[in-house]
XYZ file of C-alpha atoms in Angstrom:
689
model
C 0.000 0.000 0.000
C 2.809 2.379 0.584
C 5.560 3.896 -1.453
C 7.770 0.925 -1.403
C 4.880 -1.490 -1.569
C 4.485 0.303 -4.379
C 7.236 -0.099 -6.274
C 3.889 -1.649 -7.125
C 2.746 1.593 -8.625
C 5.435 4.267 -8.256
C 9.175 4.367 -8.828
C 11.433 7.063 -7.407
C 14.450 8.019 -9.410
C 17.303 10.075 -8.047
C 19.473 10.852 -11.110
C 17.607 12.601 -13.895
C 20.170 11.838 -16.590
C 19.937 8.094 -16.369
C 17.855 5.456 -18.042
C 14.281 5.685 -16.786
C 13.887 3.842 -13.523
C 17.598 3.378 -12.899
C 19.260 4.539 -9.706
C 22.968 4.903 -10.438
C 25.629 3.072 -8.440
C 26.677 5.230 -5.510
C 30.196 5.683 -6.831
C 28.864 7.028 -10.124
C 26.498 9.605 -8.636
C 27.281 13.265 -8.475
C 26.131 15.472 -5.626
C 22.499 16.445 -6.077
C 22.149 20.156 -6.790
C 19.601 21.334 -4.205
C 20.137 25.051 -4.838
C 18.727 25.487 -8.318
C 15.022 24.831 -8.843
C 13.923 22.628 -11.721
C 11.526 24.420 -14.059
C 11.459 22.047 -17.031
C 11.786 18.316 -17.722
C 12.616 16.769 -21.087
C 12.295 13.125 -22.128
C 14.132 11.481 -25.010
C 12.229 10.082 -26.810
C 9.246 12.301 -26.056
C 6.780 9.501 -26.835
C 6.935 5.753 -27.264
C 5.350 3.146 -29.523
C 5.924 -0.333 -28.120
C 5.047 -3.932 -28.913
C 3.858 -5.869 -25.870
C 6.497 -8.282 -24.644
C 9.382 -6.747 -26.581
C 12.628 -5.638 -24.971
C 12.878 -2.679 -22.637
C 13.173 0.730 -24.300
C 15.443 3.217 -22.470
C 14.260 6.762 -21.831
C 16.575 9.627 -20.934
C 15.295 12.322 -18.584
C 16.956 15.738 -18.380
C 16.080 18.571 -15.975
C 16.675 22.304 -16.537
C 16.430 25.404 -14.382
C 14.866 28.746 -15.347
C 18.034 29.787 -17.228
C 17.998 26.638 -19.322
C 20.989 25.157 -17.507
C 20.949 21.451 -16.795
C 20.271 20.533 -13.140
C 22.323 17.649 -11.796
C 20.543 14.671 -10.241
C 17.222 16.124 -9.036
C 15.006 13.526 -7.318
C 12.213 12.451 -9.637
C 9.158 10.260 -9.338
C 8.032 8.139 -12.286
C 4.724 6.284 -12.434
C 2.724 4.368 -14.995
C -0.220 2.003 -15.344
C 1.024 -1.204 -13.777
C -1.092 -3.560 -15.884
C -0.145 -1.883 -19.152
C 3.488 -0.894 -18.661
C 6.504 -2.265 -16.857
C 8.909 0.401 -15.609
C 12.229 -1.116 -14.581
C 15.763 0.017 -13.878
C 16.563 -0.313 -17.574
C 13.569 1.337 -19.211
C 9.948 0.732 -20.191
C 8.341 -2.412 -21.581
C 4.835 -2.752 -22.975
C 2.742 -5.330 -21.160
C -0.724 -4.918 -22.624
C -2.018 -3.166 -25.723
C -3.487 0.264 -25.123
C -2.750 3.962 -24.863
C -1.011 5.031 -21.656
C 0.937 7.824 -20.018
C 4.147 7.760 -18.024
C 4.068 10.586 -15.515
C 7.306 12.185 -14.308
C 7.446 14.784 -11.534
C 10.053 16.430 -9.353
C 10.104 15.575 -5.655
C 10.751 18.199 -3.016
C 10.206 18.240 0.760
C 9.132 21.889 0.447
C 5.353 21.683 0.039
C 5.248 25.333 -1.083
C 7.139 24.445 -4.256
C 4.855 23.116 -6.969
C 6.268 19.956 -8.604
C 7.328 20.156 -12.244
C 5.621 17.442 -14.272
C 6.119 15.760 -17.615
C 3.882 13.313 -19.471
C 5.303 10.725 -21.865
C 2.595 9.269 -24.159
C 3.010 5.523 -24.717
C 1.165 3.402 -27.253
C 1.421 -0.362 -26.903
C 0.200 -2.788 -29.566
C 0.037 -6.559 -29.501
C 2.516 -8.617 -31.543
C 1.180 -10.637 -34.468
C -0.514 -13.901 -33.640
C 1.380 -17.088 -34.449
C -1.381 -19.675 -34.117
C -4.793 -20.536 -32.723
C -5.606 -23.588 -30.619
C -9.188 -24.892 -30.736
C -10.513 -27.458 -28.249
C -13.944 -28.898 -27.493
C -15.319 -29.902 -24.113
C -15.396 -33.617 -23.411
C -18.217 -35.628 -24.928
C -19.489 -36.650 -28.338
C -21.597 -34.473 -30.610
C -25.003 -36.184 -30.769
C -28.009 -34.611 -32.470
C -29.863 -32.185 -30.243
C -26.952 -31.494 -27.871
C -24.644 -28.497 -27.532
C -20.898 -28.829 -27.055
C -18.840 -25.775 -25.972
C -15.595 -25.039 -27.829
C -12.754 -22.798 -26.677
C -10.220 -20.953 -28.792
C -6.834 -19.633 -27.636
C -4.689 -17.236 -29.661
C -0.934 -17.505 -29.096
C 1.993 -15.249 -29.923
C 5.284 -16.556 -31.280
C 6.781 -16.727 -27.761
C 3.913 -18.952 -26.575
C 2.160 -16.259 -24.562
C -1.607 -16.083 -24.885
C -3.483 -13.033 -26.123
C -6.174 -12.075 -23.595
C -9.505 -13.207 -24.952
C -11.279 -9.951 -24.197
C -8.913 -8.188 -26.621
C -9.937 -10.386 -29.550
C -12.900 -10.600 -31.897
C -13.519 -14.181 -32.965
C -15.273 -15.351 -36.126
C -16.761 -18.798 -35.684
C -17.919 -20.785 -38.718
C -19.578 -24.101 -39.471
C -18.930 -25.858 -42.770
C -22.497 -27.193 -42.784
C -25.111 -25.289 -40.777
C -27.672 -28.007 -41.445
C -25.539 -30.556 -39.591
C -24.311 -28.279 -36.772
C -24.314 -24.559 -36.102
C -22.008 -22.494 -33.911
C -22.722 -19.234 -32.089
C -20.316 -16.357 -31.495
C -19.192 -17.884 -28.189
C -18.126 -21.214 -29.673
C -21.144 -23.280 -28.586
C -21.793 -25.922 -31.262
C -25.344 -27.309 -31.560
C -25.859 -30.511 -33.544
C -28.992 -30.801 -35.732
C -28.714 -33.957 -37.858
C -26.212 -36.777 -38.532
C -23.286 -35.948 -40.783
C -19.781 -34.492 -40.781
C -19.000 -30.882 -40.031
C -15.926 -28.702 -39.558
C -15.969 -25.933 -36.948
C -13.403 -23.158 -37.300
C -12.383 -20.101 -35.286
C -10.432 -17.188 -36.788
C -9.053 -13.915 -35.464
C -6.495 -11.472 -36.880
C -5.582 -13.816 -39.724
C -4.849 -16.862 -37.535
C -7.271 -19.770 -37.427
C -7.823 -23.370 -36.346
C -10.493 -25.965 -36.992
C -11.875 -29.175 -35.542
C -13.891 -31.856 -37.357
C -16.915 -33.650 -35.890
C -19.055 -36.582 -36.959
C -22.585 -36.024 -35.667
C -24.590 -39.168 -34.917
C -28.197 -39.757 -33.911
C -28.903 -39.175 -30.249
C -29.728 -42.473 -28.473
C -30.667 -40.826 -25.148
C -34.280 -41.273 -24.074
C -34.016 -40.352 -20.395
C -31.859 -38.369 -17.971
C -31.766 -38.665 -14.183
C -30.140 -36.389 -11.593
C -28.414 -37.713 -8.480
C -27.809 -35.160 -5.716
C -26.042 -36.098 -2.502
C -28.177 -33.651 -0.517
C -31.583 -32.058 -0.940
C -30.979 -29.178 1.488
C -27.787 -27.127 1.811
C -26.546 -23.723 2.996
C -25.587 -20.794 0.810
C -22.069 -21.354 -0.477
C -22.125 -25.131 -0.059
C -20.823 -26.780 -3.232
C -22.930 -29.416 -4.968
C -21.319 -31.806 -7.461
C -23.661 -31.999 -10.426
C -24.205 -35.632 -11.409
C -26.590 -36.912 -14.063
C -26.981 -40.189 -15.939
C -28.184 -40.411 -19.555
C -29.681 -43.709 -20.751
C -30.929 -45.432 -23.885
C -34.412 -46.899 -24.171
C -33.084 -50.268 -22.951
C -31.590 -48.618 -19.837
C -27.977 -48.745 -21.021
C -25.885 -45.726 -20.071
C -24.639 -43.233 -22.658
C -21.504 -41.962 -20.875
C -20.132 -39.690 -23.615
C -23.176 -37.493 -24.206
C -22.643 -33.872 -23.065
C -25.021 -32.823 -20.270
C -26.165 -29.209 -20.250
C -26.929 -27.814 -16.784
C -29.057 -24.820 -15.860
C -31.242 -23.725 -12.995
C -34.284 -21.674 -12.122
C -34.667 -19.839 -8.839
C -37.636 -19.123 -6.587
C -36.579 -16.591 -3.947
C -37.778 -16.504 -0.373
C -38.226 -12.749 -0.841
C -39.090 -11.660 -4.370
C -38.431 -7.988 -3.579
C -34.955 -8.314 -2.045
C -33.693 -11.105 -4.321
C -30.598 -10.224 -6.377
C -30.327 -10.701 -10.115
C -27.740 -13.513 -10.064
C -28.283 -16.089 -7.368
C -26.124 -19.123 -8.105
C -23.118 -20.351 -10.032
C -22.608 -23.388 -12.267
C -18.924 -23.934 -12.963
C -17.014 -27.048 -14.091
C -19.762 -29.375 -12.932
C -20.194 -27.645 -9.582
C -23.108 -25.593 -8.278
C -23.206 -23.122 -5.404
C -26.137 -20.954 -4.375
C -25.281 -17.451 -3.259
C -28.641 -16.572 -1.697
C -31.314 -18.667 0.047
C -34.333 -20.032 -1.787
C -35.514 -22.969 -3.859
C -33.426 -23.892 -6.876
C -34.610 -26.204 -9.631
C -31.585 -27.819 -11.260
C -32.124 -28.848 -14.883
C -30.049 -31.409 -16.813
C -30.582 -32.023 -20.514
C -29.082 -34.204 -23.229
C -30.926 -33.188 -26.362
C -34.685 -33.587 -25.895
C -34.306 -35.654 -22.729
C -34.356 -33.571 -19.550
C -34.501 -34.022 -15.791
C -35.162 -31.695 -12.860
C -34.397 -31.753 -9.163
C -35.298 -29.168 -6.509
C -32.639 -28.024 -4.035
C -33.569 -26.193 -0.835
C -30.957 -23.590 0.155
C -30.926 -22.155 3.666
C -29.048 -19.111 5.029
C -25.511 -19.934 6.111
C -25.834 -18.223 9.525
C -22.079 -17.716 9.870
C -22.267 -14.367 11.674
C -20.822 -13.986 15.151
C -20.424 -10.915 17.316
C -16.927 -9.475 17.630
C -15.670 -7.324 20.508
C -12.470 -5.358 20.994
C -10.526 -6.640 23.994
C -7.507 -4.331 24.016
C -5.296 -1.859 22.152
C -1.661 -0.976 21.714
C -2.265 2.537 20.454
C 0.174 4.040 17.925
C -1.047 7.335 16.484
C 2.070 9.506 16.065
C 3.202 7.549 12.955
C 1.680 5.070 10.539
C 1.695 1.439 11.696
C 2.713 -1.313 9.289
C 3.046 -5.050 9.957
C 3.204 -7.041 13.204
C 4.092 -10.552 14.331
C 3.149 -12.217 17.652
C 5.176 -14.912 19.410
C 5.610 -16.583 22.789
C 8.969 -15.664 24.274
C 11.476 -17.878 26.026
C 10.219 -16.384 29.302
C 6.718 -17.789 28.659
C 5.122 -14.400 28.027
C 3.512 -13.285 24.762
C 4.890 -10.453 22.635
C 4.267 -8.695 19.334
C 6.852 -7.045 17.119
C 5.301 -4.008 15.391
C 6.718 -1.970 12.486
C 6.134 1.629 11.413
C 5.762 3.273 8.023
C 7.407 6.649 7.551
C 8.373 6.378 11.231
C 12.123 7.098 10.920
C 13.082 3.474 11.489
C 11.332 2.727 14.773
C 9.892 -0.682 15.647
C 8.141 -1.555 18.890
C 8.029 -4.605 21.126
C 4.710 -5.034 22.911
C 3.956 -7.403 25.760
C 0.566 -8.857 24.830
C 0.314 -11.455 27.590
C -2.688 -9.508 28.852
C -4.597 -8.813 25.663
C -6.811 -6.376 27.527
C -3.781 -4.207 28.152
C -0.909 -4.522 25.639
C 2.160 -2.721 27.004
C 5.187 -1.495 25.092
C 8.244 -3.178 26.591
C 10.918 -1.740 24.299
C 11.672 0.182 21.100
C 14.246 -0.515 18.414
C 15.736 2.139 16.105
C 17.294 1.228 12.753
C 18.428 3.229 9.728
C 15.281 3.182 7.600
C 12.358 5.351 6.628
C 10.012 2.368 6.437
C 9.887 -0.888 8.377
C 7.109 -2.385 6.317
C 7.479 -5.981 7.424
C 8.456 -7.682 10.658
C 8.624 -11.393 11.373
C 9.635 -13.895 14.037
C 10.897 -17.456 13.526
C 8.460 -20.233 14.477
C 10.696 -21.229 17.423
C 10.847 -17.639 18.703
C 14.637 -17.612 18.471
C 15.049 -14.569 16.258
C 13.079 -11.692 14.792
C 13.673 -9.592 11.674
C 12.958 -6.005 10.647
C 12.843 -5.112 6.945
C 14.432 -1.844 5.871
C 13.539 0.601 3.113
C 14.718 4.148 2.568
C 17.962 3.855 4.537
C 20.013 7.067 4.601
C 22.966 5.417 2.831
C 20.741 3.387 0.476
C 22.142 0.198 1.997
C 18.904 -1.357 3.152
C 18.639 -5.088 3.834
C 17.343 -6.615 7.069
C 18.095 -6.304 10.770
C 18.132 -9.605 12.682
C 17.142 -9.545 16.359
C 18.210 -11.890 19.125
C 15.044 -12.729 21.086
C 16.737 -14.565 23.961
C 15.403 -11.716 26.134
C 12.104 -11.191 24.292
C 11.018 -8.082 26.190
C 14.256 -6.343 25.230
C 15.631 -7.777 21.965
C 19.110 -6.863 20.848
C 20.435 -6.532 17.332
C 22.323 -9.677 16.363
C 23.314 -8.710 12.832
C 22.429 -6.718 9.754
C 22.388 -8.391 6.352
C 22.272 -6.565 3.044
C 23.912 -8.825 0.448
C 21.731 -8.575 -2.690
C 19.201 -6.553 -0.630
C 20.324 -2.950 -1.092
C 17.261 -2.126 -3.214
C 15.114 -2.327 -0.083
C 13.262 -5.173 1.602
C 9.497 -4.917 1.615
C 8.391 -8.380 2.740
C 9.933 -11.471 4.333
C 9.175 -15.018 5.438
C 11.002 -16.756 8.277
C 11.564 -20.433 8.962
C 13.677 -21.669 11.864
C 16.750 -22.014 9.647
C 16.203 -19.703 6.669
C 14.927 -16.216 5.936
C 13.313 -15.354 2.590
C 13.644 -11.609 1.882
C 12.184 -9.675 -1.071
C 14.937 -7.645 -2.724
C 13.847 -4.388 -4.284
C 10.702 -5.983 -5.690
C 12.831 -7.919 -8.196
C 13.575 -11.263 -6.516
C 13.745 -13.003 -3.169
C 16.994 -13.849 -1.420
C 17.367 -16.889 0.842
C 19.532 -16.330 3.929
C 20.912 -18.989 6.296
C 20.078 -17.766 9.821
C 21.004 -20.838 11.826
C 23.675 -18.580 13.329
C 21.871 -15.268 13.643
C 25.121 -13.469 14.448
C 26.635 -14.649 11.174
C 23.858 -14.829 8.552
C 24.936 -16.243 5.193
C 23.647 -15.842 1.629
C 22.390 -19.197 0.322
C 20.610 -18.578 -2.988
C 17.970 -16.477 -4.705
C 15.075 -16.778 -7.116
C 14.370 -14.093 -9.719
C 11.459 -14.870 -12.033
C 12.166 -13.386 -15.474
C 10.389 -10.163 -16.430
C 8.419 -10.141 -13.196
C 8.055 -7.986 -10.093
C 7.615 -9.751 -6.765
C 5.831 -8.417 -3.693
C 5.407 -11.232 -1.174
C 6.539 -14.799 -0.514
C 5.189 -17.559 1.733
C 6.819 -20.965 2.180
C 4.879 -24.159 2.906
C 6.111 -27.758 2.720
C 9.297 -26.776 0.900
C 7.481 -24.749 -1.761
C 7.878 -20.978 -1.978
C 4.731 -19.272 -3.250
C 5.342 -15.701 -4.347
C 2.864 -13.039 -5.457
C 4.218 -11.288 -8.538
C 1.718 -8.710 -9.809
C 0.898 -9.409 -13.478
C 2.703 -12.755 -13.439
C 0.363 -13.874 -10.658
C 1.510 -16.661 -8.353
C 4.936 -18.238 -8.853
C 5.516 -21.611 -7.154
C 9.125 -22.711 -6.637
C 10.573 -25.893 -5.126
C 12.971 -24.716 -2.394
C 13.389 -28.033 -0.616
C 10.218 -30.005 -1.210
C 12.231 -32.133 -3.626
C 9.310 -33.464 -5.645
C 10.073 -31.005 -8.436
C 13.878 -31.199 -8.201
C 14.551 -28.121 -6.119
C 16.672 -27.529 -3.026
C 17.268 -24.554 -0.768
C 20.543 -23.984 -2.627
C 19.045 -24.478 -6.097
C 15.395 -23.383 -6.307
C 13.436 -24.853 -9.232
C 10.314 -23.344 -10.815
C 7.180 -25.495 -10.520
C 4.450 -23.398 -12.123
C 2.963 -19.944 -12.531
C -0.645 -18.837 -12.655
C -1.883 -15.286 -13.421
C -4.953 -13.740 -11.829
C -7.538 -11.827 -13.822
C -6.622 -8.502 -12.189
C -2.867 -8.486 -12.829
C -2.394 -6.994 -9.347
C -1.334 -10.043 -7.319
C 0.078 -8.565 -4.133
C -0.486 -10.919 -1.182
C -0.390 -14.719 -0.983
C -1.278 -17.381 1.550
C -1.152 -21.154 0.814
C -3.675 -23.225 2.766
C -4.019 -26.992 2.990
C -7.652 -27.793 3.737
C -7.930 -30.988 5.771
C -11.578 -31.756 4.990
C -11.092 -31.834 1.211
C -7.347 -32.471 0.891
C -7.103 -29.465 -1.414
C -4.397 -26.808 -1.515
C -5.981 -23.389 -1.879
C -3.981 -20.253 -2.624
C -5.529 -17.038 -1.319
C -4.202 -14.205 -3.488
C -4.912 -10.588 -2.591
C -4.938 -7.724 -5.084
C -3.557 -4.332 -4.254
C -5.042 -1.502 -6.279
C -4.602 1.887 -4.687
C -6.481 3.735 -7.399
C -10.257 3.461 -7.665
C -10.318 5.298 -10.982
C -13.235 4.306 -13.197
C -15.377 2.982 -10.356
C -18.601 4.580 -9.173
C -16.859 5.469 -5.898
C -13.461 6.638 -7.102
C -12.198 7.268 -3.585
C -9.782 9.872 -2.324
C -6.548 11.034 -3.895
C -4.227 10.700 -0.930
C -1.192 9.108 -2.586
C 0.750 12.343 -3.014
C 0.901 12.796 0.757
C 1.997 9.217 1.291
C 4.776 9.586 -1.252
C 6.355 12.559 0.487
C 9.394 12.049 2.690
C 7.459 12.858 5.861
C 3.708 12.375 5.387
C 1.808 14.771 7.561
C -0.625 13.693 10.237
C -4.294 14.162 9.406
C -5.633 14.371 5.882
C -8.418 12.442 4.212
C -9.133 8.718 4.694
C -7.285 6.295 2.448
C -9.142 4.213 -0.133
C -8.311 1.084 -2.106
C -9.658 -1.521 -4.520
C -9.073 -5.141 -5.482
C -10.167 -8.419 -3.935
C -9.060 -11.895 -2.839
C -8.738 -14.583 -5.520
C -8.940 -18.235 -4.468
C -6.990 -20.694 -6.633
C -7.212 -24.478 -6.387
C -3.497 -25.336 -6.515
C -3.807 -28.986 -5.484
C -2.250 -29.939 -8.809
C 0.367 -27.234 -9.473
C 0.461 -28.252 -13.121
C -3.268 -27.615 -13.476
C -4.305 -24.735 -11.192
C -7.880 -23.429 -11.348
C -9.347 -20.082 -10.412
C -12.418 -21.212 -8.453
C -13.693 -18.481 -6.122
C -13.189 -15.019 -4.701
C -13.954 -12.804 -1.752
C -14.955 -9.397 -3.085
C -16.347 -6.325 -1.376
C -16.584 -3.727 -4.117
C -15.866 -0.540 -2.159
C -12.666 -1.735 -0.462
C -9.345 -3.392 -1.302
C -7.635 -6.453 0.101
C -4.334 -6.681 1.937
C -2.742 -9.368 4.134
C -4.401 -12.769 4.592
C -4.096 -15.634 7.086
C -6.261 -18.793 6.976
C -6.548 -21.144 9.937
C -9.054 -23.915 10.675
C -11.184 -22.982 7.635
C -11.472 -19.333 8.671
C -9.900 -16.499 6.664
C -8.624 -13.488 8.594
C -8.452 -10.730 6.007
C -6.975 -7.274 6.425
C -9.197 -5.406 3.996
C -7.672 -1.920 4.184
C -10.492 0.659 4.441
C -12.925 -2.281 4.672
C -11.457 -3.106 8.093
C -10.944 -6.587 9.534
C -12.953 -9.284 7.762
C -13.408 -12.788 9.219
C -14.777 -15.241 6.644
C -15.898 -18.876 6.636
C -13.881 -20.747 3.972
C -14.906 -24.288 4.908
C -15.504 -26.995 2.315
C -15.129 -26.643 -1.424
C -15.275 -23.082 -2.669
C -17.050 -21.656 -5.721
C -18.285 -18.126 -6.469
C -18.106 -14.957 -4.363
C -17.879 -15.806 -0.673
C -19.135 -12.350 0.287
C -22.397 -12.884 -1.599
C -22.840 -16.286 0.045
C -23.076 -14.741 3.520
C -19.880 -16.486 4.585
C -18.748 -13.437 6.531
C -18.438 -14.254 10.212
C -17.533 -10.798 11.475
C -16.377 -7.369 10.346
C -14.682 -4.740 12.492
C -13.569 -1.285 11.366
C -11.242 0.432 13.841
C -12.024 4.121 14.246
C -9.873 6.396 16.377
C -10.469 10.167 16.567
C -6.812 10.556 17.577
C -5.505 8.348 14.739
C -2.778 9.471 12.368
C -5.627 9.965 9.934
C -8.561 10.432 12.330
C -11.463 7.978 12.200
C -10.084 6.210 9.145
C -9.905 2.421 9.106
C -7.020 1.014 7.076
C -6.233 -2.470 8.371
C -2.810 -3.753 7.311
C -2.486 -7.209 8.831
C -4.600 -9.656 10.839
C -4.116 -13.094 12.348
C -5.596 -15.361 15.015
C -3.732 -15.565 18.319
C -4.704 -17.818 21.235
C -8.461 -17.422 20.842
C -8.233 -13.753 19.875
C -7.688 -11.846 16.637
C -4.802 -9.396 16.465
C -4.596 -6.769 13.741
C -2.726 -3.581 12.945
C -4.344 -0.473 11.549
C -2.277 1.950 9.454
C -3.604 4.914 11.433
C -4.073 3.653 14.974
C -1.705 0.797 15.867
C -2.281 -2.686 17.284
C -5.738 -4.005 18.168
C -7.012 -7.160 19.851
C -10.514 -8.558 19.326
C -12.419 -11.724 20.141
C -15.331 -13.522 18.559
C -18.195 -14.370 20.884
C -19.460 -17.930 20.973
C -22.235 -18.484 18.474
C -25.615 -18.340 20.197
C -28.404 -20.769 19.275
C -31.234 -19.296 17.230
C -34.278 -18.444 19.318
C -37.621 -18.597 17.466
């Protein structure tokens, strides 16, 4: 969410005469001229025409004062549309076709000086298509049935053109035998042969079918349950048979439903989801499921009851921090048997706090730690409570890295070591195991550090996914799952061994992009009841441009060296994607948790409950039990919501929850404007008629 998060959306550049995005090596930098005021910026070239996926194009920026004399090394800020452009240390690359702008502005701590701005128009077009792949759903094309077809357009490098950027032309060689609509659904009419083709931008593919007479005379539906709750997933099962009772296993079954609401006035427009043979109702009522195979049909009525997940939540205590912004936290039980939380600050001049949370009604600060940093975005503690780590960004000497803490005396940690090898670009997020620390380096890669001896940490290895920006990493069962914006999730074997990787030699397993291109947070969860591995991926979109509620423009204040207290409430967008990653070679995007007016941040899942820091949407506690399909928010899976308001907050009465996790029967969370909070869910009370 913040500046260095946001390498996600903003890049600061110190030297103006360098390739766009590049910060020069310290030895090569000249002293910044702070006397002369920049009045004009010039970019060479002044505009760009790019092909998506091509190499980076360098851009030279030059600054001049009022006399037309070049100004040496003024600090500049460069930003662009993250989904459309990639701005790196070596230049600009087109990511997605469209018309964009790169915005350049001077940065000055003097708020009375108006920034000088420059706009670089950028046009990105797609490369030519190399081929089209056309596939049909499983099943045979019998008369009277419909079989969906899917077309994929690929570039020469194997990357896929987004379907929404294409116009497809579907054709049938014999409309009397089978016709095809503009979505690729092929309906068979009479026996015969037919060729179905799909074409776009001069590339095409075709598939040939032999249509035969439909032998199906009856269809029956078999449901495991007749009454379920909203959000419960039903596996759609139907059997098609011939007149003699023999099964016809290869006939495609078309599923649909009708809905009778409990309340016809309050009922929404879309009430349920059918996806990959699964059905989930999002609101209560009576659903008639329909299965058809040509002229043969069957129906079955499903009764859907409210989920009744809601529980009351109460605040039990606070560790108030209102003089600076609060970032991440991590709780642990110390060697002395007491409970503590390490808390970071954002724009807080490098201060982190240790809080004794043994009494959650009265968290008490036991110590403070000062390091050379402007932002301590992330803090973490090893599972065994042996060491803690503070991430550093914005260090005065630009040597960032991490600070490792000895927690032998947990109330008063001492600095064991600093480590900055391959980390000088700034560390935004980390993940700690007992033996190794995974640290994000400048948003480009993650570095693996041996911390078995915390006084002598040692570089082990790194993983840098090509042409990708990384924000977060979480390690489970020897697999490192990283969230990498437009690339989506990147899964790497770092010791699991099944895919050939070790901690010294990480090996890529698979990648999977989300639909938003803003993959920011990640949490892998193994669900015991189903045996599935779900990845919870959170977007981070700090602009609400184009939405009905566009939010507040507060980013300029956050980007300043010392953001002032007060101001308007922060706003965000984006949501939580849920990916079935049980088979890493065949991941599936299955569900989401989406509240339109807010944006997601950090996520923890435990015992089938998701604890979601939802920025201006507050703390969200959500039931994620069982198989998941559809929008969990619409299914009334929310257990509790709490928005922390504090009139004395850094931004008064503005919820902006950064992190949340369960802790010994309570829920701990940090709010950007008001510090550490503790809450507890009340026991669910029986319904009283």
